[in-house]
Amino acid sequence: MIHQSMTSNLSFYISSVSHLSSPLPSLSRLSLRCCSSLPSHDMETKPSQGLYPLHRCKTIHLVRHAQGIHNVEGEKNHKAYLSEDLFDAHLTPLGWQQVDNLHKHVKASGISNSIELVVVSPLLRTLQTAVGTFGGEGYKDGVNTPLLMTAGAGNSDRPAISSLNCPPFIVVESCREHLGVHPCDRRSNITKYRELFPAIDFSLIETDVDVLWKPDIREEDQDIAARGVKFFNWLSTRKEKEIAVVTHSGFLYQTLNSFGNDCDPSVKNEISKKFVNCELRSFVLVDKCMSSSNPPMTNYP
């Protein structure tokens, strides 16, 4: 759990639960508290509503990647996570079916029309999930737009995916899974990813090779939680008001457990419960520390 002194000005709220190059700001500017209104003397003292200016709020759609080959093998035998055969694990055929179902959901619900940015962890399984869920239709001859994914990328039998009529995709290291020890959580070189996913922006990745993953040191839970809070603070500085994030179960569980500590226990549980493969949940991210420079667009003096 993150120490309270690190968490002063960022709040995180559930909006809904749905279907199965700037530097990152300092952690000292954050808050994970669910801010509640002050009750009157004749009301019960318990977490209640919070009221914030609209331009300091963002809608964040969090997605865990679909089933990867490491999920299948790890469920059979946890020691399989140590296998080099699972390096930078790709999606299974079932995983791609999950992606197809989620793609249909975001289309039918209208989410895909409102998302302004897709942020992705730089692992093959998250990249595949992101482009399959929020990408365009299959490539068509004569349509001159960059490909989000080339045909057959990442040991798949999938056709190419177009970037036509899609939001921008950007890759960020700080929303990766636990770092170290497990080869499935070690990424490939960025030069390889750029060939497979031409329309995705990798400009925020500082090194071609994976220098963050260590073969003998597994990232501690409190460290991934701190990294996750820093990532959400970075999201609050973005100009986009509705953002999708495609990431990992460990990252989501450890980060979200840092939020909602003075909410009703049922709300805390709704925020922090574990994600299943290809699950999407929608949240509201509230900036309480003036990180966002977005002016109010609907206010009238």
Tab-separated table of C-alpha atoms in Angstrom:
chain	number	residue	atom	x	y	z
A	1	MET	CA	0.000	0.000	0.000
A	2	ILE	CA	1.302	3.472	-0.836
A	3	HIS	CA	2.090	5.749	2.089
A	4	GLN	CA	-0.459	8.521	2.524
A	5	SER	CA	2.167	11.278	2.220
A	6	MET	CA	2.579	10.269	-1.419
A	7	THR	CA	-1.095	10.656	-2.173
A	8	SER	CA	-2.719	14.030	-1.801
A	9	ASN	CA	-4.499	15.177	-4.921
A	10	LEU	CA	-5.869	12.481	-7.258
A	11	SER	CA	-9.170	10.645	-6.872
A	12	PHE	CA	-10.522	7.674	-8.774
A	13	TYR	CA	-14.204	6.734	-9.079
A	14	ILE	CA	-16.143	3.989	-10.771
A	15	SER	CA	-18.387	5.217	-13.559
A	16	SER	CA	-19.566	1.819	-14.744
A	17	VAL	CA	-18.488	-1.803	-15.048
A	18	SER	CA	-18.908	-3.186	-18.528
A	19	HIS	CA	-18.466	-6.263	-20.655
A	20	LEU	CA	-16.438	-9.321	-20.092
A	21	SER	CA	6.143	12.652	-24.579
A	22	SER	CA	5.683	14.531	-21.528
A	23	PRO	CA	7.580	13.325	-18.439
A	24	LEU	CA	5.658	11.547	-15.706
A	25	PRO	CA	4.810	13.901	-12.804
A	26	SER	CA	6.032	13.476	-9.244
A	27	LEU	CA	4.272	10.981	-6.978
A	28	SER	CA	4.070	13.615	-4.246
A	29	ARG	CA	1.215	15.340	-6.086
A	30	LEU	CA	-1.177	12.402	-5.978
A	31	SER	CA	-4.114	11.275	-3.876
A	32	LEU	CA	-5.898	7.961	-3.771
A	33	ARG	CA	-8.601	9.060	-1.369
A	34	CYS	CA	-12.261	8.920	-2.288
A	35	CYS	CA	-13.249	12.465	-1.352
A	36	SER	CA	-16.678	12.707	0.271
A	37	SER	CA	-18.980	15.581	1.088
A	38	LEU	CA	-19.282	16.818	4.677
A	39	PRO	CA	-22.469	15.462	6.271
A	40	SER	CA	-24.776	17.661	8.297
A	41	HIS	CA	-25.218	16.974	12.036
A	42	ASP	CA	-28.327	14.855	11.462
A	43	MET	CA	-26.896	12.674	8.687
A	44	GLU	CA	-24.878	9.487	9.007
A	45	THR	CA	-21.131	10.047	8.854
A	46	LYS	CA	-20.014	7.850	5.979
A	47	PRO	CA	-18.535	8.300	2.476
A	48	SER	CA	-21.023	10.133	0.302
A	49	GLN	CA	-20.849	12.148	-2.899
A	50	GLY	CA	-17.919	14.121	-4.293
A	51	LEU	CA	-18.328	17.284	-6.382
A	52	TYR	CA	-15.654	18.389	-8.872
A	53	PRO	CA	-15.352	20.734	-11.865
A	54	LEU	CA	-16.098	18.787	-15.039
A	55	HIS	CA	-12.927	19.928	-16.806
A	56	ARG	CA	-10.848	18.267	-14.061
A	57	CYS	CA	-12.391	14.838	-14.723
A	58	LYS	CA	-11.556	12.207	-17.326
A	59	THR	CA	-13.230	8.959	-18.312
A	60	ILE	CA	-10.751	6.079	-18.278
A	61	HIS	CA	-11.604	2.682	-19.784
A	62	LEU	CA	-9.289	0.053	-18.293
A	63	VAL	CA	-8.797	-3.211	-20.203
A	64	ARG	CA	-6.850	-6.300	-19.237
A	65	HIS	CA	-5.334	-8.112	-22.228
A	66	ALA	CA	-7.061	-11.176	-23.641
A	67	GLN	CA	-5.896	-14.723	-22.924
A	68	GLY	CA	-2.221	-15.273	-23.703
A	69	ILE	CA	-0.283	-18.510	-24.026
A	70	HIS	CA	1.307	-17.803	-20.629
A	71	ASN	CA	-2.146	-17.736	-18.975
A	72	VAL	CA	-2.893	-21.226	-20.274
A	73	GLU	CA	0.431	-22.724	-19.246
A	74	GLY	CA	0.582	-20.872	-15.931
A	75	GLU	CA	-2.821	-22.195	-14.889
A	76	LYS	CA	-1.559	-25.742	-15.454
A	77	ASN	CA	1.712	-25.192	-13.598
A	78	HIS	CA	2.819	-21.916	-12.017
A	79	LYS	CA	6.470	-22.798	-12.682
A	80	ALA	CA	5.719	-22.469	-16.399
A	81	TYR	CA	5.969	-18.684	-15.976
A	82	LEU	CA	9.739	-19.201	-15.744
A	83	SER	CA	9.904	-20.755	-19.212
A	84	GLU	CA	11.680	-18.909	-22.033
A	85	ASP	CA	9.148	-20.509	-24.371
A	86	LEU	CA	6.658	-17.915	-23.082
A	87	PHE	CA	8.859	-14.892	-23.846
A	88	ASP	CA	6.672	-11.869	-24.723
A	89	ALA	CA	3.590	-14.080	-24.788
A	90	HIS	CA	1.127	-13.704	-27.665
A	91	LEU	CA	-2.632	-14.236	-27.639
A	92	THR	CA	-4.211	-17.680	-27.981
A	93	PRO	CA	-7.018	-18.398	-30.474
A	94	LEU	CA	-9.457	-18.062	-27.542
A	95	GLY	CA	-7.806	-14.744	-26.698
A	96	TRP	CA	-8.527	-13.462	-30.197
A	97	GLN	CA	-12.165	-14.579	-29.838
A	98	GLN	CA	-12.327	-12.551	-26.619
A	99	VAL	CA	-10.922	-9.563	-28.498
A	100	ASP	CA	-13.546	-9.941	-31.234
A	101	ASN	CA	-16.309	-9.978	-28.605
A	102	LEU	CA	-14.947	-6.895	-26.858
A	103	HIS	CA	-14.581	-5.107	-30.194
A	104	LYS	CA	-18.278	-5.737	-30.860
A	105	HIS	CA	-19.136	-4.413	-27.389
A	106	VAL	CA	-17.208	-1.141	-27.707
A	107	LYS	CA	-18.842	-0.580	-31.097
A	108	ALA	CA	-22.371	-1.359	-29.896
A	109	SER	CA	-22.019	0.676	-26.688
A	110	GLY	CA	-20.600	3.727	-28.474
A	111	ILE	CA	-17.363	3.673	-26.476
A	112	SER	CA	-15.275	3.424	-29.641
A	113	ASN	CA	-16.762	6.685	-30.944
A	114	SER	CA	-15.833	8.690	-27.837
A	115	ILE	CA	-12.306	7.447	-27.089
A	116	GLU	CA	-9.683	10.047	-27.999
A	117	LEU	CA	-6.548	8.055	-27.136
A	118	VAL	CA	-5.538	4.426	-26.583
A	119	VAL	CA	-2.597	3.902	-24.203
A	120	VAL	CA	-0.924	0.496	-24.400
A	121	SER	CA	1.657	-1.482	-22.448
A	122	PRO	CA	4.582	-2.496	-24.722
A	123	LEU	CA	3.995	-6.255	-24.589
A	124	LEU	CA	2.818	-8.281	-27.570
A	125	ARG	CA	-0.391	-9.485	-25.888
A	126	THR	CA	-1.480	-5.956	-24.951
A	127	LEU	CA	-0.644	-4.562	-28.377
A	128	GLN	CA	-2.685	-7.309	-30.038
A	129	THR	CA	-5.603	-6.764	-27.648
A	130	ALA	CA	-5.530	-2.986	-28.160
A	131	VAL	CA	-5.552	-2.977	-31.957
A	132	GLY	CA	-8.093	-5.787	-32.145
A	133	THR	CA	-10.455	-4.022	-29.732
A	134	PHE	CA	-10.124	-0.367	-30.699
A	135	GLY	CA	-8.683	-0.629	-34.213
A	136	GLY	CA	-10.435	-0.251	-37.528
A	137	GLU	CA	-11.679	-2.889	-39.889
A	138	GLY	CA	-9.525	-5.136	-42.028
A	139	TYR	CA	-7.165	-3.613	-44.568
A	140	LYS	CA	-8.707	-2.742	-47.931
A	141	ASP	CA	-6.850	-2.222	-51.198
A	142	GLY	CA	-6.772	1.376	-52.305
A	143	VAL	CA	-7.164	2.807	-48.789
A	144	ASN	CA	-3.932	4.645	-48.078
A	145	THR	CA	-3.764	4.603	-44.274
A	146	PRO	CA	-1.047	3.130	-42.039
A	147	LEU	CA	-1.678	-0.301	-40.577
A	148	LEU	CA	-2.210	-0.706	-36.867
A	149	MET	CA	-1.144	-4.331	-37.272
A	150	THR	CA	0.335	-6.258	-40.169
A	151	ALA	CA	-1.204	-9.564	-41.242
A	152	GLY	CA	-0.202	-12.522	-39.077
A	153	ALA	CA	1.594	-10.381	-36.484
A	154	GLY	CA	2.661	-12.161	-33.310
A	155	ASN	CA	2.045	-15.784	-34.340
A	156	SER	CA	-1.565	-15.018	-35.203
A	157	ASP	CA	-3.640	-15.919	-38.213
A	158	ARG	CA	-5.293	-12.500	-38.210
A	159	PRO	CA	-5.593	-10.219	-41.244
A	160	ALA	CA	-4.075	-6.747	-41.208
A	161	ILE	CA	-5.890	-4.118	-39.147
A	162	SER	CA	-6.327	-0.596	-40.511
A	163	SER	CA	-5.920	2.656	-38.563
A	164	LEU	CA	-8.711	4.278	-40.593
A	165	ASN	CA	-11.131	6.266	-38.378
A	166	CYS	CA	-9.335	5.198	-35.191
A	167	PRO	CA	-7.991	7.229	-32.264
A	168	PRO	CA	-4.211	7.492	-31.902
A	169	PHE	CA	-2.408	4.650	-30.093
A	170	ILE	CA	0.580	5.367	-27.862
A	171	VAL	CA	2.809	2.924	-25.949
A	172	VAL	CA	3.936	3.668	-22.373
A	173	GLU	CA	6.366	1.570	-20.296
A	174	SER	CA	4.893	2.590	-16.939
A	175	CYS	CA	1.704	0.499	-17.361
A	176	ARG	CA	3.602	-2.772	-17.861
A	177	GLU	CA	3.116	-5.937	-15.854
A	178	HIS	CA	5.356	-6.859	-12.885
A	179	LEU	CA	8.948	-6.482	-14.074
A	180	GLY	CA	11.528	-9.235	-13.873
A	181	VAL	CA	12.024	-13.030	-13.629
A	182	HIS	CA	9.063	-14.135	-15.793
A	183	PRO	CA	10.085	-14.184	-19.497
A	184	CYS	CA	6.452	-13.671	-20.545
A	185	ASP	CA	6.740	-10.142	-19.085
A	186	ARG	CA	9.905	-9.250	-21.030
A	187	ARG	CA	9.179	-7.220	-24.138
A	188	SER	CA	10.659	-7.554	-27.598
A	189	ASN	CA	12.765	-4.824	-29.193
A	190	ILE	CA	10.870	-1.724	-30.273
A	191	THR	CA	12.262	-2.040	-33.813
A	192	LYS	CA	10.385	-5.344	-34.111
A	193	TYR	CA	7.161	-3.848	-32.756
A	194	ARG	CA	7.373	-0.941	-35.193
A	195	GLU	CA	7.416	-3.441	-38.063
A	196	LEU	CA	4.393	-5.323	-36.728
A	197	PHE	CA	2.385	-2.274	-35.583
A	198	PRO	CA	3.345	0.572	-37.973
A	199	ALA	CA	0.663	3.114	-36.952
A	200	ILE	CA	1.323	2.897	-33.193
A	201	ASP	CA	3.376	5.664	-31.562
A	202	PHE	CA	6.424	4.251	-29.718
A	203	SER	CA	8.132	7.616	-29.249
A	204	LEU	CA	7.868	7.590	-25.436
A	205	ILE	CA	9.927	4.391	-25.186
A	206	GLU	CA	13.500	5.420	-24.405
A	207	THR	CA	15.417	2.246	-25.337
A	208	ASP	CA	15.044	-0.286	-28.124
A	209	VAL	CA	15.936	-3.229	-25.874
A	210	ASP	CA	14.149	-3.999	-22.620
A	211	VAL	CA	16.409	-2.605	-19.890
A	212	LEU	CA	13.702	-2.615	-17.187
A	213	TRP	CA	13.261	-6.405	-16.975
A	214	LYS	CA	15.818	-8.207	-14.781
A	215	PRO	CA	16.232	-12.014	-14.844
A	216	ASP	CA	16.771	-12.356	-11.094
A	217	ILE	CA	14.713	-9.506	-9.536
A	218	ARG	CA	10.906	-9.532	-9.464
A	219	GLU	CA	9.277	-6.142	-8.920
A	220	GLU	CA	7.665	-5.812	-5.475
A	221	ASP	CA	3.903	-5.218	-5.174
A	222	GLN	CA	4.370	-1.800	-3.535
A	223	ASP	CA	6.701	-0.749	-6.339
A	224	ILE	CA	4.280	-1.622	-9.117
A	225	ALA	CA	1.526	0.186	-7.157
A	226	ALA	CA	3.697	3.311	-6.911
A	227	ARG	CA	4.477	3.055	-10.617
A	228	GLY	CA	0.759	2.705	-11.344
A	229	VAL	CA	-0.152	5.809	-9.337
A	230	LYS	CA	2.505	7.758	-11.198
A	231	PHE	CA	1.019	6.510	-14.469
A	232	PHE	CA	-2.474	7.737	-13.520
A	233	ASN	CA	-1.042	11.122	-12.612
A	234	TRP	CA	0.474	11.265	-16.097
A	235	LEU	CA	-2.954	10.434	-17.556
A	236	SER	CA	-4.398	13.410	-15.658
A	237	THR	CA	-1.998	15.745	-17.510
A	238	ARG	CA	-3.163	14.570	-20.933
A	239	LYS	CA	-5.440	16.838	-22.951
A	240	GLU	CA	-7.759	13.969	-23.945
A	241	LYS	CA	-10.943	13.609	-21.882
A	242	GLU	CA	-11.701	9.951	-22.665
A	243	ILE	CA	-8.857	7.429	-22.747
A	244	ALA	CA	-8.602	3.646	-23.056
A	245	VAL	CA	-5.729	1.845	-21.324
A	246	VAL	CA	-4.808	-1.734	-22.270
A	247	THR	CA	-2.632	-3.307	-19.605
A	248	HIS	CA	-2.210	-6.302	-17.249
A	249	SER	CA	-3.894	-7.992	-14.284
A	250	GLY	CA	-1.043	-7.534	-11.792
A	251	PHE	CA	-0.596	-3.879	-12.702
A	252	LEU	CA	-4.324	-3.204	-12.396
A	253	TYR	CA	-4.796	-5.112	-9.142
A	254	GLN	CA	-1.883	-3.515	-7.293
A	255	THR	CA	-2.619	-0.001	-8.597
A	256	LEU	CA	-6.384	-0.011	-8.062
A	257	ASN	CA	-5.996	-1.390	-4.538
A	258	SER	CA	-4.429	1.964	-3.698
A	259	PHE	CA	-7.697	3.774	-4.458
A	260	GLY	CA	-10.973	4.189	-2.590
A	261	ASN	CA	-9.616	3.607	0.916
A	262	ASP	CA	-12.238	5.813	2.574
A	263	CYS	CA	-15.118	4.777	0.337
A	264	ASP	CA	-17.837	2.368	1.364
A	265	PRO	CA	-16.306	-1.154	1.358
A	266	SER	CA	-18.557	-2.237	-1.509
A	267	VAL	CA	-17.234	0.630	-3.657
A	268	LYS	CA	-13.647	-0.138	-2.643
A	269	ASN	CA	-14.203	-3.750	-3.691
A	270	GLU	CA	-15.747	-2.687	-6.998
A	271	ILE	CA	-12.685	-0.581	-7.752
A	272	SER	CA	-10.023	-3.084	-6.778
A	273	LYS	CA	-11.351	-6.546	-7.631
A	274	LYS	CA	-9.236	-8.545	-10.049
A	275	PHE	CA	-9.774	-8.340	-13.802
A	276	VAL	CA	-10.377	-11.410	-15.939
A	277	ASN	CA	-8.931	-11.679	-19.429
A	278	CYS	CA	-10.261	-9.049	-21.851
A	279	GLU	CA	-12.452	-7.398	-19.220
A	280	LEU	CA	-13.214	-3.687	-19.574
A	281	ARG	CA	-14.236	-1.394	-16.721
A	282	SER	CA	-14.901	2.344	-16.946
A	283	PHE	CA	-13.828	4.865	-14.302
A	284	VAL	CA	-13.744	8.614	-13.685
A	285	LEU	CA	-10.317	10.071	-12.875
A	286	VAL	CA	-10.461	13.339	-10.896
A	287	ASP	CA	-7.580	15.832	-10.873
A	288	LYS	CA	-7.443	17.718	-7.555
A	289	CYS	CA	-3.938	19.138	-7.856
A	290	MET	CA	-4.130	21.407	-10.924
A	291	SER	CA	-2.176	18.906	-13.035
A	292	SER	CA	-4.584	19.337	-15.911
A	293	SER	CA	-4.333	22.499	-17.984
A	294	ASN	CA	-7.669	21.927	-19.727
A	295	PRO	CA	-9.886	25.027	-19.521
A	296	PRO	CA	-13.613	24.620	-18.783
A	297	MET	CA	-15.478	24.232	-22.082
A	298	THR	CA	-19.075	24.381	-20.826
A	299	ASN	CA	-18.903	27.103	-18.126
A	300	TYR	CA	-20.539	30.467	-18.900
A	301	PRO	CA	-19.595	33.507	-16.790
